[in-house]
Amino acid sequence: MVFDLELIKKVYAELPAKIAAARKLTGQPLTMTEKILYTHLHAALPSSPYTRGQDYVDFAPDRVAMQDATAQMALLQFMTCGRSRVAVPSTVHCDHLIQAKVGAKKDLELAIETNREVYDFLSSISDKYGIGFWKAGAGIIHQVVLENYAFPGGMMIGTDSHTPNAGGLGMIAIGVGGADAVDVMAGLPWELKMPKVIGIKLTGRMSGWTSAKDVILWVAGQLTVKGGTGAIVEYFGDGADSMSATGKGTVCNMGAEIGATCSLFAYDEKMSAYLKATGREEVAAMADNIKEHLRPDAEVYADPAKYYDQVLELDLNTLEPYINGPFTPDLATPISRMKEAIEKNGWPAKLEVALIGSCTNSSYEDISRSASIVKDAVSKGIKTKSEFTITPGSEQVRYTIERDGFIREFEDAGGVVLANACGPCIGQWARHIDDPNRKNTIITSFNRNFAKRNDGLASTHAFVASPEIVTALAMAGTIAFNPLTDKLTNDKGENVLLNVPTGFELPPKGFAVKDAGYQAPAEDGSKVQVVVSPESKRLQLLDPFTPWEGTNIKGLRLLIKAKGKCTTDHISMAGPWLKFRGHLDNISNNMLIGAVNIFNDKTDSVKNQLTGEYGPVPATQRAYKAAGIGTIVIGDENYGEGSSREHAAMEPRHLGVRAILVRSFARIHETNLKKQGMLALTFANKEDYDKVQEDDTIDITGLTSFTPGTPLIVVLNHADESKDVIIVNHTYNEPQIEWFKAGGALNVIRSEFAKW
């Protein structure tokens, strides 16, 4: 089945003329990124080209995708905006709420029973508003999108930070918060600052143990977790064309870990082959006919430094496998130097659990190459020495690899196949460990490895590598093993070397599936009832946030001054908290419980200035709210990196935090704060972070003349009656200032639809 074929036909029919007009406007050849952006403007071309990194631009994405954990809040917001049906094709994917415990069948059955209320809500609200619904067990959102919806030259947004996975099929696909999704589903323009463009030239060809995952692990080491902020990363060159479409998807998926707006590859034969293999021959044929418009102009290839804001080059012939981590995805170590790094840093070498799959690496190619390692190891008398789990990315992949015997090979070697869901990648893992405080090591082929990310344990050292390397290390039982050079001892006491992995980019017998798990929406949703019980612990209808009072904000108390890395996982944890993603008040009880308080180096322990006592962050904030006192959160660099979850912005807003003041923001989180009517501010002088004291009372002035480009003033009134007056910056434009004044973007949308 080809979804949205008429939409794709329309995009392709208009593409050549729109690109020609954009090329005339800019007066120069275009990158792939620019071609897609300029052909997806919400309005006509401007009179002059947009300036990268400066101009805010209104776009019209082709579609919206939402996973179940974020869809709840997005759709609770959408149902209040006044529309009877979504304006663009949209889908919901049930992948986040399935906890990995014992194995696929039982875990899925338990999830369906445990989450029935949420699944029924998402199914019915999808029915009502014309949204495609993918049931629990259908697969992980990004893999399902790649298999069914992504198309070269298109543009989509998704309520998950790894939405850029669709860049593997040449699509600009950007992770956003739910409020952004509401804008697009309501037919309104979606705003984004015109991104810079980083070009990464790939030459040569990978071989041996090296895989596509190693490309992005290398890039993460080069650019760090914030090196891609405000930019789209565009891969090009003969090396890029040599990679499979799903390998390209892996690279784009994990581009979220460098802070990139998204990543993408140019259209090529590998993408055409994948479209055909997944039943989209018509799309491949149309794309083939306009191939030159789905790749950067020739002049860009000839002189990339002239057209990209930054250029990196990587010869794939020289690339070796990498292992990144622990605790951050940009700590990149070539496998040849891993033993040295383990000894130097005192990391636990013993490998306790090895996990492959997830939205990042669960393609047929990934699974087949890992299975070849397992088959080779078993034939040589070796079985897994660590726990070993396999997470298929979709029911189509799972069904196909079962048909082709790979699941049996994994199980024969001691592996456990988990449900087609996110599972341990997002903390949905009931891990069994003898001592949760014991330093231990796991390795995954996932994308993100912040502390507590996978199992909730600060003691776990999580590393990230390709499925091939993870599988080999599972056989060795140690992360100090290098399969390129080291031998293993088999059941006969012989020393054997593992063969180089082999596999198939696409299944030789084709993909197969009995029930992909898709539910089409009702033709007429007007009679569909969406019921949310007032007594529900998991779902809660939303009340609008209150508008700005029209004055400067004074007398704020400091809730917390966060020290160092503070991701959205620290602000609003996943794992066991996922069950409250549709209930704003209940999930707000996890607000900032993972952030480290700089004044005592503890998590979830802040001073209540009303009592002088230390207590949990959410309880302290509720005490301030009950007393009618606003608060402020102070943060460090790249505050809010990681997941796109807007709960990290909604929870502080709901509990009465008025402003977040940091050294720098991650892109999605800053936007989410603005959407919810929160003040998102940055220190003009980053050293002013050090001036904030625990007992300060804080004023924010300049709001009565709040305008784009004009800094605000923050006054730190210290307990000893001294004060510091500091300048703070913001990136609000006129519409975003209206969001702030109205109490949130959704209030503006409601008022606009009320006029109609």
PDB file of C-alpha atoms in Angstrom, residues 437-585:
ATOM      1  CA  ASN A 437      24.547   0.724  43.038  1.00  0.00           C
ATOM      2  CA  ARG A 438      27.302  -1.451  41.585  1.00  0.00           C
ATOM      3  CA  LYS A 439      29.307   0.042  38.732  1.00  0.00           C
ATOM      4  CA  ASN A 440      28.491  -1.985  35.651  1.00  0.00           C
ATOM      5  CA  THR A 441      28.698  -1.808  31.872  1.00  0.00           C
ATOM      6  CA  ILE A 442      26.168  -2.297  29.095  1.00  0.00           C
ATOM      7  CA  ILE A 443      26.518  -1.621  25.378  1.00  0.00           C
ATOM      8  CA  THR A 444      23.762  -0.861  22.883  1.00  0.00           C
ATOM      9  CA  SER A 445      23.271  -0.078  19.212  1.00  0.00           C
ATOM     10  CA  PHE A 446      20.843   2.648  20.288  1.00  0.00           C
ATOM     11  CA  ASN A 447      21.418   6.389  19.953  1.00  0.00           C
ATOM     12  CA  ARG A 448      21.535   7.938  23.395  1.00  0.00           C
ATOM     13  CA  ASN A 449      23.392   6.921  26.545  1.00  0.00           C
ATOM     14  CA  PHE A 450      22.996   9.606  29.191  1.00  0.00           C
ATOM     15  CA  ALA A 451      23.210   8.468  32.819  1.00  0.00           C
ATOM     16  CA  LYS A 452      20.068   6.517  33.834  1.00  0.00           C
ATOM     17  CA  ARG A 453      18.804   6.597  30.230  1.00  0.00           C
ATOM     18  CA  ASN A 454      18.406   2.849  29.692  1.00  0.00           C
ATOM     19  CA  ASP A 455      17.821   1.322  33.103  1.00  0.00           C
ATOM     20  CA  GLY A 456      17.411   4.243  35.506  1.00  0.00           C
ATOM     21  CA  LEU A 457      20.693   3.430  37.253  1.00  0.00           C
ATOM     22  CA  ALA A 458      23.357   6.106  37.675  1.00  0.00           C
ATOM     23  CA  SER A 459      25.896   3.318  38.201  1.00  0.00           C
ATOM     24  CA  THR A 460      25.437   1.914  34.696  1.00  0.00           C
ATOM     25  CA  HIS A 461      28.132   2.811  32.163  1.00  0.00           C
ATOM     26  CA  ALA A 462      26.296   2.725  28.829  1.00  0.00           C
ATOM     27  CA  PHE A 463      28.253   2.617  25.588  1.00  0.00           C
ATOM     28  CA  VAL A 464      26.996   2.901  22.002  1.00  0.00           C
ATOM     29  CA  ALA A 465      28.314   0.993  18.983  1.00  0.00           C
ATOM     30  CA  SER A 466      27.121  -0.684  15.795  1.00  0.00           C
ATOM     31  CA  PRO A 467      24.975  -3.845  16.026  1.00  0.00           C
ATOM     32  CA  GLU A 468      27.928  -5.818  14.672  1.00  0.00           C
ATOM     33  CA  ILE A 469      30.294  -4.656  17.407  1.00  0.00           C
ATOM     34  CA  VAL A 470      27.650  -5.047  20.109  1.00  0.00           C
ATOM     35  CA  THR A 471      26.991  -8.610  18.973  1.00  0.00           C
ATOM     36  CA  ALA A 472      30.688  -9.499  18.930  1.00  0.00           C
ATOM     37  CA  LEU A 473      31.173  -8.050  22.407  1.00  0.00           C
ATOM     38  CA  ALA A 474      28.224 -10.090  23.665  1.00  0.00           C
ATOM     39  CA  MET A 475      30.147 -13.178  22.586  1.00  0.00           C
ATOM     40  CA  ALA A 476      33.253 -11.964  24.387  1.00  0.00           C
ATOM     41  CA  GLY A 477      31.564 -10.693  27.557  1.00  0.00           C
ATOM     42  CA  THR A 478      33.854  -7.670  27.706  1.00  0.00           C
ATOM     43  CA  ILE A 479      34.066  -4.243  26.050  1.00  0.00           C
ATOM     44  CA  ALA A 480      37.856  -4.676  25.943  1.00  0.00           C
ATOM     45  CA  PHE A 481      37.459  -7.147  23.064  1.00  0.00           C
ATOM     46  CA  ASN A 482      38.413  -6.084  19.541  1.00  0.00           C
ATOM     47  CA  PRO A 483      36.897  -8.545  17.043  1.00  0.00           C
ATOM     48  CA  LEU A 484      39.157  -7.246  14.287  1.00  0.00           C
ATOM     49  CA  THR A 485      42.259  -8.610  16.040  1.00  0.00           C
ATOM     50  CA  ASP A 486      41.358 -10.560  19.193  1.00  0.00           C
ATOM     51  CA  LYS A 487      40.456 -14.226  19.463  1.00  0.00           C
ATOM     52  CA  LEU A 488      37.917 -15.964  21.679  1.00  0.00           C
ATOM     53  CA  THR A 489      38.247 -19.267  23.516  1.00  0.00           C
ATOM     54  CA  ASN A 490      35.572 -21.764  22.497  1.00  0.00           C
ATOM     55  CA  ASP A 491      34.033 -24.738  24.334  1.00  0.00           C
ATOM     56  CA  LYS A 492      36.967 -26.914  23.306  1.00  0.00           C
ATOM     57  CA  GLY A 493      39.578 -24.512  24.628  1.00  0.00           C
ATOM     58  CA  GLU A 494      40.557 -23.388  21.130  1.00  0.00           C
ATOM     59  CA  ASN A 495      41.331 -19.785  20.261  1.00  0.00           C
ATOM     60  CA  VAL A 496      39.195 -18.678  17.318  1.00  0.00           C
ATOM     61  CA  LEU A 497      38.768 -15.454  15.379  1.00  0.00           C
ATOM     62  CA  LEU A 498      35.278 -14.314  14.410  1.00  0.00           C
ATOM     63  CA  ASN A 499      34.632 -13.931  10.715  1.00  0.00           C
ATOM     64  CA  VAL A 500      33.916 -10.520   9.233  1.00  0.00           C
ATOM     65  CA  PRO A 501      30.140  -9.939   9.289  1.00  0.00           C
ATOM     66  CA  THR A 502      28.129 -10.345   6.099  1.00  0.00           C
ATOM     67  CA  GLY A 503      24.538  -9.495   5.344  1.00  0.00           C
ATOM     68  CA  PHE A 504      21.964  -8.153   2.935  1.00  0.00           C
ATOM     69  CA  GLU A 505      20.894  -4.557   2.451  1.00  0.00           C
ATOM     70  CA  LEU A 506      17.443  -5.839   1.495  1.00  0.00           C
ATOM     71  CA  PRO A 507      15.900  -9.300   1.999  1.00  0.00           C
ATOM     72  CA  PRO A 508      16.641 -11.552  -1.006  1.00  0.00           C
ATOM     73  CA  LYS A 509      13.109 -12.987  -0.771  1.00  0.00           C
ATOM     74  CA  GLY A 510      11.540  -9.575  -0.244  1.00  0.00           C
ATOM     75  CA  PHE A 511       9.799  -8.189   2.817  1.00  0.00           C
ATOM     76  CA  ALA A 512       6.761 -10.001   4.207  1.00  0.00           C
ATOM     77  CA  VAL A 513       4.215  -9.356   6.939  1.00  0.00           C
ATOM     78  CA  LYS A 514       0.797 -10.749   7.883  1.00  0.00           C
ATOM     79  CA  ASP A 515      -0.530  -7.815   9.914  1.00  0.00           C
ATOM     80  CA  ALA A 516       1.526  -4.623   9.840  1.00  0.00           C
ATOM     81  CA  GLY A 517      -0.634  -3.148  12.616  1.00  0.00           C
ATOM     82  CA  TYR A 518      -2.184  -0.205  10.777  1.00  0.00           C
ATOM     83  CA  GLN A 519      -5.663   1.143  11.509  1.00  0.00           C
ATOM     84  CA  ALA A 520      -7.141   3.651   9.050  1.00  0.00           C
ATOM     85  CA  PRO A 521      -9.199   6.507  10.528  1.00  0.00           C
ATOM     86  CA  ALA A 522     -12.964   6.746  10.185  1.00  0.00           C
ATOM     87  CA  GLU A 523     -14.219   8.367   6.976  1.00  0.00           C
ATOM     88  CA  ASP A 524     -16.470  10.571   9.087  1.00  0.00           C
ATOM     89  CA  GLY A 525     -15.183  11.211  12.571  1.00  0.00           C
ATOM     90  CA  SER A 526     -17.934  13.573  13.644  1.00  0.00           C
ATOM     91  CA  LYS A 527     -19.790  10.844  15.514  1.00  0.00           C
ATOM     92  CA  VAL A 528     -16.702   9.410  17.238  1.00  0.00           C
ATOM     93  CA  GLN A 529     -16.626  10.135  20.958  1.00  0.00           C
ATOM     94  CA  VAL A 530     -13.322  10.801  22.717  1.00  0.00           C
ATOM     95  CA  VAL A 531     -13.801  10.195  26.399  1.00  0.00           C
ATOM     96  CA  VAL A 532     -11.380  11.172  29.158  1.00  0.00           C
ATOM     97  CA  SER A 533     -12.503  10.210  32.640  1.00  0.00           C
ATOM     98  CA  PRO A 534     -12.125  12.952  35.266  1.00  0.00           C
ATOM     99  CA  GLU A 535     -10.872  10.223  37.628  1.00  0.00           C
ATOM    100  CA  SER A 536      -8.182   9.003  35.250  1.00  0.00           C
ATOM    101  CA  LYS A 537      -4.634   8.865  36.594  1.00  0.00           C
ATOM    102  CA  ARG A 538      -3.182   8.738  33.079  1.00  0.00           C
ATOM    103  CA  LEU A 539      -5.169  11.234  31.037  1.00  0.00           C
ATOM    104  CA  GLN A 540      -6.221  14.777  31.892  1.00  0.00           C
ATOM    105  CA  LEU A 541      -7.949  17.400  29.777  1.00  0.00           C
ATOM    106  CA  LEU A 542      -5.938  20.592  29.569  1.00  0.00           C
ATOM    107  CA  ASP A 543      -6.782  24.003  30.946  1.00  0.00           C
ATOM    108  CA  PRO A 544      -5.297  27.005  29.109  1.00  0.00           C
ATOM    109  CA  PHE A 545      -2.271  28.614  30.729  1.00  0.00           C
ATOM    110  CA  THR A 546      -2.850  32.125  32.057  1.00  0.00           C
ATOM    111  CA  PRO A 547      -1.743  35.129  29.979  1.00  0.00           C
ATOM    112  CA  TRP A 548       1.088  37.436  31.008  1.00  0.00           C
ATOM    113  CA  GLU A 549      -0.060  39.995  33.561  1.00  0.00           C
ATOM    114  CA  GLY A 550       1.360  42.909  31.579  1.00  0.00           C
ATOM    115  CA  THR A 551       4.074  43.928  34.039  1.00  0.00           C
ATOM    116  CA  ASN A 552       7.686  43.184  34.789  1.00  0.00           C
ATOM    117  CA  ILE A 553       8.089  40.018  36.832  1.00  0.00           C
ATOM    118  CA  LYS A 554       9.470  40.585  40.295  1.00  0.00           C
ATOM    119  CA  GLY A 555      10.079  38.603  43.462  1.00  0.00           C
ATOM    120  CA  LEU A 556      10.929  35.294  41.802  1.00  0.00           C
ATOM    121  CA  ARG A 557      12.597  32.671  43.978  1.00  0.00           C
ATOM    122  CA  LEU A 558      15.339  30.402  42.717  1.00  0.00           C
ATOM    123  CA  LEU A 559      13.964  26.880  42.324  1.00  0.00           C
ATOM    124  CA  ILE A 560      17.214  25.228  41.229  1.00  0.00           C
ATOM    125  CA  LYS A 561      20.544  26.167  39.724  1.00  0.00           C
ATOM    126  CA  ALA A 562      21.310  23.117  37.613  1.00  0.00           C
ATOM    127  CA  LYS A 563      24.927  22.041  37.367  1.00  0.00           C
ATOM    128  CA  GLY A 564      26.392  20.770  34.106  1.00  0.00           C
ATOM    129  CA  LYS A 565      24.503  18.520  31.692  1.00  0.00           C
ATOM    130  CA  CYS A 566      20.742  18.900  32.091  1.00  0.00           C
ATOM    131  CA  THR A 567      18.903  17.021  29.346  1.00  0.00           C
ATOM    132  CA  THR A 568      15.180  16.576  28.905  1.00  0.00           C
ATOM    133  CA  ASP A 569      15.694  13.234  30.644  1.00  0.00           C
ATOM    134  CA  HIS A 570      16.881  15.146  33.701  1.00  0.00           C
ATOM    135  CA  ILE A 571      13.981  17.613  33.460  1.00  0.00           C
ATOM    136  CA  SER A 572      11.238  15.052  32.762  1.00  0.00           C
ATOM    137  CA  MET A 573      12.394  11.458  33.068  1.00  0.00           C
ATOM    138  CA  ALA A 574      10.999   8.677  30.914  1.00  0.00           C
ATOM    139  CA  GLY A 575      10.968   5.042  32.108  1.00  0.00           C
ATOM    140  CA  PRO A 576       8.243   4.545  34.735  1.00  0.00           C
ATOM    141  CA  TRP A 577       7.016   8.123  34.198  1.00  0.00           C
ATOM    142  CA  LEU A 578       5.916   7.419  30.638  1.00  0.00           C
ATOM    143  CA  LYS A 579       2.561   6.209  31.894  1.00  0.00           C
ATOM    144  CA  PHE A 580       1.711   9.768  32.948  1.00  0.00           C
ATOM    145  CA  ARG A 581       2.511  11.465  29.641  1.00  0.00           C
ATOM    146  CA  GLY A 582      -1.188  12.242  29.133  1.00  0.00           C
ATOM    147  CA  HIS A 583      -1.697  13.649  32.649  1.00  0.00           C
ATOM    148  CA  LEU A 584       0.124  16.924  33.109  1.00  0.00           C
ATOM    149  CA  ASP A 585      -0.352  17.242  36.853  1.00  0.00           C
TER     150      ASP A 585
END
